PDB file of C-alpha atoms in Angstrom:
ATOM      1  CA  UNK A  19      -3.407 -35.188   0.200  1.00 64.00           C
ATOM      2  CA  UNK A  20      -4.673 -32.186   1.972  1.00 80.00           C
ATOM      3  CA  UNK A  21      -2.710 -29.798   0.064  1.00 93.00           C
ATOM      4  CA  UNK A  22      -0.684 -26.589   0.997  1.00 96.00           C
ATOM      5  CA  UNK A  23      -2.155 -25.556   4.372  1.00 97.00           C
ATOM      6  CA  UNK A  24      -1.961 -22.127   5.764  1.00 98.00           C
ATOM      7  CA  UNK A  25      -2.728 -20.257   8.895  1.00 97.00           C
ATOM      8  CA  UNK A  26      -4.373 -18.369  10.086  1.00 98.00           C
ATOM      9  CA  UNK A  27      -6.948 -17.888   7.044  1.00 97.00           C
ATOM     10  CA  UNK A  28      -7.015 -14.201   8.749  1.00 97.00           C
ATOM     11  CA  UNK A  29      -5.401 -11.773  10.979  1.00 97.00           C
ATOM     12  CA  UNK A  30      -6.215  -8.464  11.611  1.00 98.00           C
ATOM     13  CA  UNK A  31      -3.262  -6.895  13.903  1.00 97.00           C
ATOM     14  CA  UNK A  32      -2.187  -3.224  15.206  1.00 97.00           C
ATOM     15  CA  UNK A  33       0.489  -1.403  13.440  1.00 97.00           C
ATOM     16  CA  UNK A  34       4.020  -2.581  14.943  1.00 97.00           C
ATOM     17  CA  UNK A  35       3.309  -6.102  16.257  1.00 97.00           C
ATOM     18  CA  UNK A  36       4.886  -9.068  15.463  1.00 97.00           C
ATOM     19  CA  UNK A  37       3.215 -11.462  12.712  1.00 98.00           C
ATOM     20  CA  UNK A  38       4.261 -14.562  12.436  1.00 98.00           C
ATOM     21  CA  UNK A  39       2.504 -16.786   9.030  1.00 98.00           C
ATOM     22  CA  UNK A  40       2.888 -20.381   8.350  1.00 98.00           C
ATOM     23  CA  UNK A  41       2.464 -22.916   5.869  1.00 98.00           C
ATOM     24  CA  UNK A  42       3.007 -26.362   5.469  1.00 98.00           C
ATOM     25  CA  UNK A  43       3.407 -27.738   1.927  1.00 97.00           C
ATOM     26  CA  UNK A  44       2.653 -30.628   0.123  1.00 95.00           C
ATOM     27  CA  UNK A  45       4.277 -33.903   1.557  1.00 94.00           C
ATOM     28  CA  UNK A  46       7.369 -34.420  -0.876  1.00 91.00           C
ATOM     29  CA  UNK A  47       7.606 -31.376  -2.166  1.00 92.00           C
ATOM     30  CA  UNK A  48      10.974 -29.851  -2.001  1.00 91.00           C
ATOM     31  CA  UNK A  49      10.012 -26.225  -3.088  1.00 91.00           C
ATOM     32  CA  UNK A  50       8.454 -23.547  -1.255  1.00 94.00           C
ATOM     33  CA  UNK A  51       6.929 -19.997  -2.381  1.00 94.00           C
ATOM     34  CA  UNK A  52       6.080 -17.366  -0.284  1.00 96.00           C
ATOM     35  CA  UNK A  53       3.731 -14.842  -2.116  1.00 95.00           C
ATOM     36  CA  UNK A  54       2.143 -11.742  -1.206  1.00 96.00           C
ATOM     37  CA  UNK A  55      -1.007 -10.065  -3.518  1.00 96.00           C
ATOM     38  CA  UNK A  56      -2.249  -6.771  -3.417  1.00 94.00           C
ATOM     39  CA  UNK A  57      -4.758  -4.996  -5.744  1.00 88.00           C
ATOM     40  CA  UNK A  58      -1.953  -2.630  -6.728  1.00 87.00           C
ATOM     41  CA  UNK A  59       0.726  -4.934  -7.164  1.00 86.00           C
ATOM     42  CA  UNK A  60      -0.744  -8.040  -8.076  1.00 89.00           C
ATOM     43  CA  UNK A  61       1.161 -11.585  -7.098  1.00 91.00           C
ATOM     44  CA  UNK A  62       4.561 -10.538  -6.238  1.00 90.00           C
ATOM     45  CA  UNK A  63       6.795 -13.545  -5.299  1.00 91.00           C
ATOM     46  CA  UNK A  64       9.074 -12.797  -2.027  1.00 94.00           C
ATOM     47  CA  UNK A  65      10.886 -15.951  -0.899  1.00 94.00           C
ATOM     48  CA  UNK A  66      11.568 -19.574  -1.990  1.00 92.00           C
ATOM     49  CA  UNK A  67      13.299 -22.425  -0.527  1.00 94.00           C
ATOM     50  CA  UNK A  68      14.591 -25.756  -1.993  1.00 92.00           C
ATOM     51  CA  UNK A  69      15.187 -28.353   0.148  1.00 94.00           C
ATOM     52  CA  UNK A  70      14.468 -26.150   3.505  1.00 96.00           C
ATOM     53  CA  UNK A  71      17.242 -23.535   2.005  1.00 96.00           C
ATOM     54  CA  UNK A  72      16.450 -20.157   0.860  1.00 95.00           C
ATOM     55  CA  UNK A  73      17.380 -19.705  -2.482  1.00 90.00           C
ATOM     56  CA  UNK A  74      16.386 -16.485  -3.496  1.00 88.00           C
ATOM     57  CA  UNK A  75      14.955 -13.321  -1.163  1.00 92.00           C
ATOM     58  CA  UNK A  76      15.386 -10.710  -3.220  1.00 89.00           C
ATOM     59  CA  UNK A  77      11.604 -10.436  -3.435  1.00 90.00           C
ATOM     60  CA  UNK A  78      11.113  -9.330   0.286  1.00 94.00           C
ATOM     61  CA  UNK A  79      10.611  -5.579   1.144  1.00 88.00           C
ATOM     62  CA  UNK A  80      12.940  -4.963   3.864  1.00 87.00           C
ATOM     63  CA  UNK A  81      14.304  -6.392   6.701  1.00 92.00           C
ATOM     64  CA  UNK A  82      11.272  -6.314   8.561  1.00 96.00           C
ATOM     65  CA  UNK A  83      10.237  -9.415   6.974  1.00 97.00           C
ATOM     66  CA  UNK A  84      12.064 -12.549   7.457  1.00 97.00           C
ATOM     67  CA  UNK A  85      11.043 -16.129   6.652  1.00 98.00           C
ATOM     68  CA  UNK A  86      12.413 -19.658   7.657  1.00 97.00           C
ATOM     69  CA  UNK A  87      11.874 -22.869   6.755  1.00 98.00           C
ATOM     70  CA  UNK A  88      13.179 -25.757  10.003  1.00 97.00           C
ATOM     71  CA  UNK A  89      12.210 -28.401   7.795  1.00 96.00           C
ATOM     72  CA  UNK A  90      10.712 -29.984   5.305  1.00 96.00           C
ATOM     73  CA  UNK A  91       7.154 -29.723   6.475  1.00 96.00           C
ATOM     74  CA  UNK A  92       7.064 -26.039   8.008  1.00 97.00           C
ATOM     75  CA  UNK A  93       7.701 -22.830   6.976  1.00 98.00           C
ATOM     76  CA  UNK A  94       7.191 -19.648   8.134  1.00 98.00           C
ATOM     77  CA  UNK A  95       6.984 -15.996   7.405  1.00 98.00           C
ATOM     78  CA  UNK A  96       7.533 -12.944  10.041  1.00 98.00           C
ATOM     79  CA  UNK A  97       6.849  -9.256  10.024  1.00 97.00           C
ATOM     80  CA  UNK A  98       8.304  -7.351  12.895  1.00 97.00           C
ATOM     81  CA  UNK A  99       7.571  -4.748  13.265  1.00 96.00           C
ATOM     82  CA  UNK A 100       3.728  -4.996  11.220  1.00 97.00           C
ATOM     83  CA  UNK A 101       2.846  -1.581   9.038  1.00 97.00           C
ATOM     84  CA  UNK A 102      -0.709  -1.109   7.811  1.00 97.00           C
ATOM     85  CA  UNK A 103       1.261  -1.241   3.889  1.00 96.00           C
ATOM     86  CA  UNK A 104       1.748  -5.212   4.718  1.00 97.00           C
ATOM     87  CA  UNK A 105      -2.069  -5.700   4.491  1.00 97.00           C
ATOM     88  CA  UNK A 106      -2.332  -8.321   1.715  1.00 97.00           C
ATOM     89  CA  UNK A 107      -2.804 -11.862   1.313  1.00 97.00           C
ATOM     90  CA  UNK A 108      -0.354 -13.940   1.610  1.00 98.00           C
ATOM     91  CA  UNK A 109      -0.103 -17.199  -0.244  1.00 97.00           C
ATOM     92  CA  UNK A 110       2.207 -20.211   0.306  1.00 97.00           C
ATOM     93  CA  UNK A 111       2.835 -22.382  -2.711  1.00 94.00           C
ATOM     94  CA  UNK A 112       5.266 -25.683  -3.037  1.00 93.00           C
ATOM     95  CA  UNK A 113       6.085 -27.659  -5.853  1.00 89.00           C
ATOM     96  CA  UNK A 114       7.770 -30.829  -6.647  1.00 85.00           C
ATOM     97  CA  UNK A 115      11.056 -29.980  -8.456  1.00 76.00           C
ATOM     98  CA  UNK A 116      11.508 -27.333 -11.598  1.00 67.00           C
ATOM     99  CA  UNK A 117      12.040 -29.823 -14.460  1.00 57.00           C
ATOM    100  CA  UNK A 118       9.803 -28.996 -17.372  1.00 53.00           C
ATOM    101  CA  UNK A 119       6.781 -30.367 -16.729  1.00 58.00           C
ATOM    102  CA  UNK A 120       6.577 -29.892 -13.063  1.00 60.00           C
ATOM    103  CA  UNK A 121       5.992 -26.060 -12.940  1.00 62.00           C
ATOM    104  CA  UNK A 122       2.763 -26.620 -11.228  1.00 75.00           C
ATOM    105  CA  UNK A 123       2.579 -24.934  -8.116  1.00 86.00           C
ATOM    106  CA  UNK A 124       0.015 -25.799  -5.584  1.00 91.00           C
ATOM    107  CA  UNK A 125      -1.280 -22.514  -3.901  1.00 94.00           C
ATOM    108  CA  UNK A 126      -2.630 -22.468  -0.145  1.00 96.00           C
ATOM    109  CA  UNK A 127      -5.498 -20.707   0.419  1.00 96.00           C
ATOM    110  CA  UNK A 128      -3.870 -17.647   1.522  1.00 97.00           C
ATOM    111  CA  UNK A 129      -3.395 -15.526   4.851  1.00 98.00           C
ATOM    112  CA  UNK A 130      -5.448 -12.399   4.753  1.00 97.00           C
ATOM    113  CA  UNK A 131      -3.433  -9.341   6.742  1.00 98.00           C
ATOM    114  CA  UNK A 132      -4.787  -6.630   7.940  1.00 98.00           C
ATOM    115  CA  UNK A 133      -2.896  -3.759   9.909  1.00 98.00           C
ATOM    116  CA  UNK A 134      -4.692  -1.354  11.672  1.00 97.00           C
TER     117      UNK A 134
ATOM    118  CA  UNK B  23       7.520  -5.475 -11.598  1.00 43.00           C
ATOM    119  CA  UNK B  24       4.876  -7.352 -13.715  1.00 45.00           C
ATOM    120  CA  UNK B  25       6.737  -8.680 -17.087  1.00 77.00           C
ATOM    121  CA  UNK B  26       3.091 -10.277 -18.598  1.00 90.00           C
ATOM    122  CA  UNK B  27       0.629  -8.436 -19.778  1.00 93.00           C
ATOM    123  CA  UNK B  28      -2.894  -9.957 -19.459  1.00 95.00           C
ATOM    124  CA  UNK B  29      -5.946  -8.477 -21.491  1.00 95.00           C
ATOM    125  CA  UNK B  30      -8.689  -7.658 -20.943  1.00 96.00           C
ATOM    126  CA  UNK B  31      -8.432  -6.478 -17.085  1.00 94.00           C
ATOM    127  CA  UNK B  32     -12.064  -7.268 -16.035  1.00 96.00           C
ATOM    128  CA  UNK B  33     -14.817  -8.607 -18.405  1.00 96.00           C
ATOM    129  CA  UNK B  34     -19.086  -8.951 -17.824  1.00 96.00           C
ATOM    130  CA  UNK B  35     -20.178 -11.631 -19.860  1.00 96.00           C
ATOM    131  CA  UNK B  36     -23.690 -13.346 -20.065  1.00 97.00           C
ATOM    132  CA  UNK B  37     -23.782 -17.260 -19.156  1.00 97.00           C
ATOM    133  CA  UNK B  38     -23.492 -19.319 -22.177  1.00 97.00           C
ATOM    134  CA  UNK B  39     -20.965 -16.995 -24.172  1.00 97.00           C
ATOM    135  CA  UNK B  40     -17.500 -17.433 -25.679  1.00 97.00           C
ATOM    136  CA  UNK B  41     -14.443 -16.054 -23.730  1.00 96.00           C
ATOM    137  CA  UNK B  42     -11.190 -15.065 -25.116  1.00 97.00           C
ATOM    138  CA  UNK B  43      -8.144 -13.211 -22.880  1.00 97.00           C
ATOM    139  CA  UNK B  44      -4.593 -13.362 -23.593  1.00 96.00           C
ATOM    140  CA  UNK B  45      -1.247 -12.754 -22.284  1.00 96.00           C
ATOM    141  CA  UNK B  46       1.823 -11.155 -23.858  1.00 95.00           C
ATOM    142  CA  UNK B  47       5.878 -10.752 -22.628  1.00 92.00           C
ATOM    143  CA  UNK B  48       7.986  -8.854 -23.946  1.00 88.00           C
ATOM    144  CA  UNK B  49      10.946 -11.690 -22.873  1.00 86.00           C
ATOM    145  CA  UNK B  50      10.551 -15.559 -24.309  1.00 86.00           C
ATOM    146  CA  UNK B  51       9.095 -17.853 -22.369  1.00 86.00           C
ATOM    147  CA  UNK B  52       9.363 -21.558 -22.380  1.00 84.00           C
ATOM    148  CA  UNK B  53       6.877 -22.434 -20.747  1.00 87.00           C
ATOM    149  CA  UNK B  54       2.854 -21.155 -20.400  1.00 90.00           C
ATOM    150  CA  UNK B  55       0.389 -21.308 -17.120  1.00 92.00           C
ATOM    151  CA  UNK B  56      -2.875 -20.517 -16.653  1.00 95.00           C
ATOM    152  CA  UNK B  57      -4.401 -20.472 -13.058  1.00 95.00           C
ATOM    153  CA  UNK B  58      -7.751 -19.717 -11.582  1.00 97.00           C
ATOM    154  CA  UNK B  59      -8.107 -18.203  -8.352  1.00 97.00           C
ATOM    155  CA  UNK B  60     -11.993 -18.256  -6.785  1.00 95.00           C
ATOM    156  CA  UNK B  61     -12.678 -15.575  -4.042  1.00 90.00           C
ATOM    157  CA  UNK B  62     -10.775 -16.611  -1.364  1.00 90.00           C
ATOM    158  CA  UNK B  63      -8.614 -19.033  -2.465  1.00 94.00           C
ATOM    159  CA  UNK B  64      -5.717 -19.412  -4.043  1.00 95.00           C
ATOM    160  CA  UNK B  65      -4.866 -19.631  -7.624  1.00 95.00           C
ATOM    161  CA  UNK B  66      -5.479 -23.265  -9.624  1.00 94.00           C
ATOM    162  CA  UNK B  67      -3.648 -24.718 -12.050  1.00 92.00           C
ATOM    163  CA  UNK B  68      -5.818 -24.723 -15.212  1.00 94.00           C
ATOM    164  CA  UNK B  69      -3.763 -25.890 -18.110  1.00 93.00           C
ATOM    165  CA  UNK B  70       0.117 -25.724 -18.891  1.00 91.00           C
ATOM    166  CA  UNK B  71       1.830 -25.159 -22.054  1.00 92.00           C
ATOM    167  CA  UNK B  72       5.335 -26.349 -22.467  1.00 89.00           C
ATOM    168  CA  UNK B  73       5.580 -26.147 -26.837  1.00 90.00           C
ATOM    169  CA  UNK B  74       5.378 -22.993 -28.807  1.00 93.00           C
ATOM    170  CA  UNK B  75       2.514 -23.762 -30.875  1.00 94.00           C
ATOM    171  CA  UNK B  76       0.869 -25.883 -28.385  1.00 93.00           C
ATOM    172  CA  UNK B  77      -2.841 -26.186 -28.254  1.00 96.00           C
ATOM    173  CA  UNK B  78      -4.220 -27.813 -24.926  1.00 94.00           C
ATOM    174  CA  UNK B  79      -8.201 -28.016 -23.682  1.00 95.00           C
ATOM    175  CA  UNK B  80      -9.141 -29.042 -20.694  1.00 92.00           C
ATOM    176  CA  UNK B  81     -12.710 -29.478 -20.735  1.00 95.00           C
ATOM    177  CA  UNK B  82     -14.227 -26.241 -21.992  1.00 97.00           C
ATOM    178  CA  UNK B  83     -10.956 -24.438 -21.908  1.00 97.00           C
ATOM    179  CA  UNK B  84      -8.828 -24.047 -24.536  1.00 97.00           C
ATOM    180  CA  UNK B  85      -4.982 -22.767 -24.393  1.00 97.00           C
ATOM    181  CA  UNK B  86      -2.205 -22.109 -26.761  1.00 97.00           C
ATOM    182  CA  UNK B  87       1.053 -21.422 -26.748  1.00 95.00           C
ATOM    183  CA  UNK B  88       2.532 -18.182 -28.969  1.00 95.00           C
ATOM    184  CA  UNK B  89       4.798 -19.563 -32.071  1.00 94.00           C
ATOM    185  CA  UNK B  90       6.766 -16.603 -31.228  1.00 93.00           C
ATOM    186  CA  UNK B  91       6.735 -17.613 -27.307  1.00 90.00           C
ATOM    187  CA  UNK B  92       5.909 -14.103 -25.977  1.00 92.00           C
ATOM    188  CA  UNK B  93       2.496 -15.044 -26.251  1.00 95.00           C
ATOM    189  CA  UNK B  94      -0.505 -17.313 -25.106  1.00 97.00           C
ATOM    190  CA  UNK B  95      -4.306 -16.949 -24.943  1.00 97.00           C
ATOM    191  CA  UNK B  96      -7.217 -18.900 -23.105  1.00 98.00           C
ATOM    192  CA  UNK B  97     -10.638 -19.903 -24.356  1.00 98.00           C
ATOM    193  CA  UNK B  98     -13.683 -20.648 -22.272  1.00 97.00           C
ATOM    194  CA  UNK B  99     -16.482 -21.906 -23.920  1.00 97.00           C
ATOM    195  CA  UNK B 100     -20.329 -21.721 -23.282  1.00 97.00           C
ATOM    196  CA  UNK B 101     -19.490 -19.913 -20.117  1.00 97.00           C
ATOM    197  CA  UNK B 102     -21.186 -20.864 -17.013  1.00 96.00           C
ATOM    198  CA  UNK B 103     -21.438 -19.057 -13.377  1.00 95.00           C
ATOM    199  CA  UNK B 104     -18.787 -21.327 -11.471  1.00 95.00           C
ATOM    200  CA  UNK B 105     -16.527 -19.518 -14.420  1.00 96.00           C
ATOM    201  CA  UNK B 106     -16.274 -16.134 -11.971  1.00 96.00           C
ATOM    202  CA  UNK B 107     -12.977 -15.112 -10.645  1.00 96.00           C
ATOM    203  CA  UNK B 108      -9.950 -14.130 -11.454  1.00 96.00           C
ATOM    204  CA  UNK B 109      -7.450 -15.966 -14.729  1.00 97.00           C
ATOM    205  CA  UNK B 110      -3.715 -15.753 -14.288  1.00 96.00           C
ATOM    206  CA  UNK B 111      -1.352 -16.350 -16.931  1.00 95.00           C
ATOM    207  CA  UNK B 112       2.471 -17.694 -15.147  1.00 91.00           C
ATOM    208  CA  UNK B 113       5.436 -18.738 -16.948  1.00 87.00           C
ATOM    209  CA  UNK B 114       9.054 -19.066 -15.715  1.00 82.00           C
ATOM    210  CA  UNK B 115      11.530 -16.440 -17.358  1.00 63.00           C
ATOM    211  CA  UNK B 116      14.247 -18.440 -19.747  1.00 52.00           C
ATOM    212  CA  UNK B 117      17.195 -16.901 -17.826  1.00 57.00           C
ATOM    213  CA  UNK B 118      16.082 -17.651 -14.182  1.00 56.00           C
ATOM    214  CA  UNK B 119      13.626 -20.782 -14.946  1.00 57.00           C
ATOM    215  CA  UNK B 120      13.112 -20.864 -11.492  1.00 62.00           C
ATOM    216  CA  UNK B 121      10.537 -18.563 -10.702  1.00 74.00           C
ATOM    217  CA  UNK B 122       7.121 -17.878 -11.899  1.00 82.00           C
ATOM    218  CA  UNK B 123       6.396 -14.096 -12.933  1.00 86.00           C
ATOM    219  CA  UNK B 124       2.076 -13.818 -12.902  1.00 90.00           C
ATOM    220  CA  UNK B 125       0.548 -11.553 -15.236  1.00 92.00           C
ATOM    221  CA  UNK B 126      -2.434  -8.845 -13.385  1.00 92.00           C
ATOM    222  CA  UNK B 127      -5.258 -10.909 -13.716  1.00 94.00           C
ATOM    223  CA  UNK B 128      -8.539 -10.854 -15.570  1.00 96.00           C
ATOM    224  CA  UNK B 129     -11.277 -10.888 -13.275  1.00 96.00           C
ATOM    225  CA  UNK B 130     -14.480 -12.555 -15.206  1.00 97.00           C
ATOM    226  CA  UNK B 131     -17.665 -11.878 -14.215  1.00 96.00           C
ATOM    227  CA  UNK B 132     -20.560 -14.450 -15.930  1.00 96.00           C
ATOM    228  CA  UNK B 133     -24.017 -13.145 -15.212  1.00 93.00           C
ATOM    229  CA  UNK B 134     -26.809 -16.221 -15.050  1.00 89.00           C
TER     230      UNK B 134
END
C-alpha cells in the first residue's frame, strides 16, 4: 500500500490566493483527518470525515477554510482567501474505524504552506 | 488547546544512552499513543497502549500505560542516531473517543 498521499509536498503562495490541498488516504479506510502543525501550536486537528461525511469541524479557524471529501479516495482542503498566519504544515491522516485497537492513524507526509 | 503534557521539551543525548520522556493529562484516557515524526514527515505510530498498567516494547522502546490513566512514559534504549526527531504522545479523550488530542512534542537530539 502506498499509504496516505499528499500534495503538493510544498507551496509557497502570496497572501489572498486560493489554496487548494489534497490527500488521498489509505484504500479502505473510512476515516479522514485533516491536521495543521505549527511551532506555536503544535498538531491541532481541524476536520474529519467518516465515510466521505464531515463529522466534526469545529477545529477549523474560520470560514476561510473549507474542506470536502467527493469520495472515498479524495479529499481536499481550501483556503480562500490565503493569510501569511496559515503557513504550517498540513498533514492528512486516515484510519480504519475507531474501535479500540484501531486508533492508529496513518499520517501523510504533510503539505508545507507558506504565505508570503 | 493542548490537554497532554509531554516532558522534557527538547533533549541532547550522546549515542548509546538511556532515554526516558513522559506524558501526563489532567482528563483519563483509555487509550495511549506514541508517534515519531522524522524531519519532514509525518508522525509514526510507535507503540499503543490500550490497559492501564500496560507495559509494551517494541524493539528498543519501551511504553507503559499510567495505573491512574492520566499518565504514560516511553523508554529508548542504547540510543542510536536514526533516534532524532520529534516523540508524540496521542490518546483519544473518554468523552469524545473519536479524536486524538497530541501532546507538544519532545524533539531528541542523539549526537554520534
Amino acid at each position: 500500500d502506498a499509504g496516505v498521499i499528499q500534495s503538493p509536498r510544498h507551496e509557497v503562495t502570496e497572501m489572498g490566493q486560493e489554496v487548494t490541498l489534497r490527500c488521498k488516504p489509505i484504500s479502505g479506510h473510512d476515516y479522514l483527518f485533516w491536521y495543521r502543525q505549527t511551532m506555536m501550536r503544535g498538531l491541532e486537528l481541524l476536520i474529519y470525515f467518516n465515510n466521505n461525511v464531515p463529522i466534526d469541524d469545529s477545529g477549523m479557524p474560520e470560514d476561510r477554510f473549507s474542506a470536502k471529501m467527493p469520495n472515498a479516495s479524495f479529499s481536499t482542503l481550501k483556503i480562500q482567501p490565503s493569510e501569511p498566519r496559515d503557513s504550517a504544515v498540513y498533514f492528512c491522516a486516515s484510519s480504519f474505524g475507531l474501535l479500540l485497537h484501531n486508533y492508529g492513524y496513518t499520517f501523510g507526509s504533510g503539505t508545507r504552506l507558506t504565505v508570503v | 488547546g493542548q490537554q497532554l503534557n509531554q516532558s522534557p521539551q527538547s533533549m541532547f543525548i550522546q549515542e548509546g544512552e538511556d532515554v526516558s520522556m513522559n506524558c501526563t493529562s489532567s482528563s483519563i484516557f483509555n487509550t495511549w499513543l506514541w508517534y515519531k515524526q522524522d524531519p519532514g514527515e509525518g508522525p509514526v505510530l510507535l507503540i499503543a497502549l490500550y490497559k492501564a498498567g500496560e507495559l509494551t516494547s517494541n524493539g528498543r522502546l519501551t511504553a507503559q500505560f499510567g495505573i491512574t490513566r492520566k499518565d504514560s512514559f516511553l523508554n529508548i534504549s542504547a540510543s542510536i542516531p536514526s533516534d532524532v526527531g520529534i516523540y508524540f504522545c496521542a490518546g483519544p479523550k473518554e468523552t469524545s473517543g473519536s479524536r486524538l488530542t497530541f501532546g507538544e512534542g519532545t524533539q531528541l537530539t542523539v549526537n554520534p
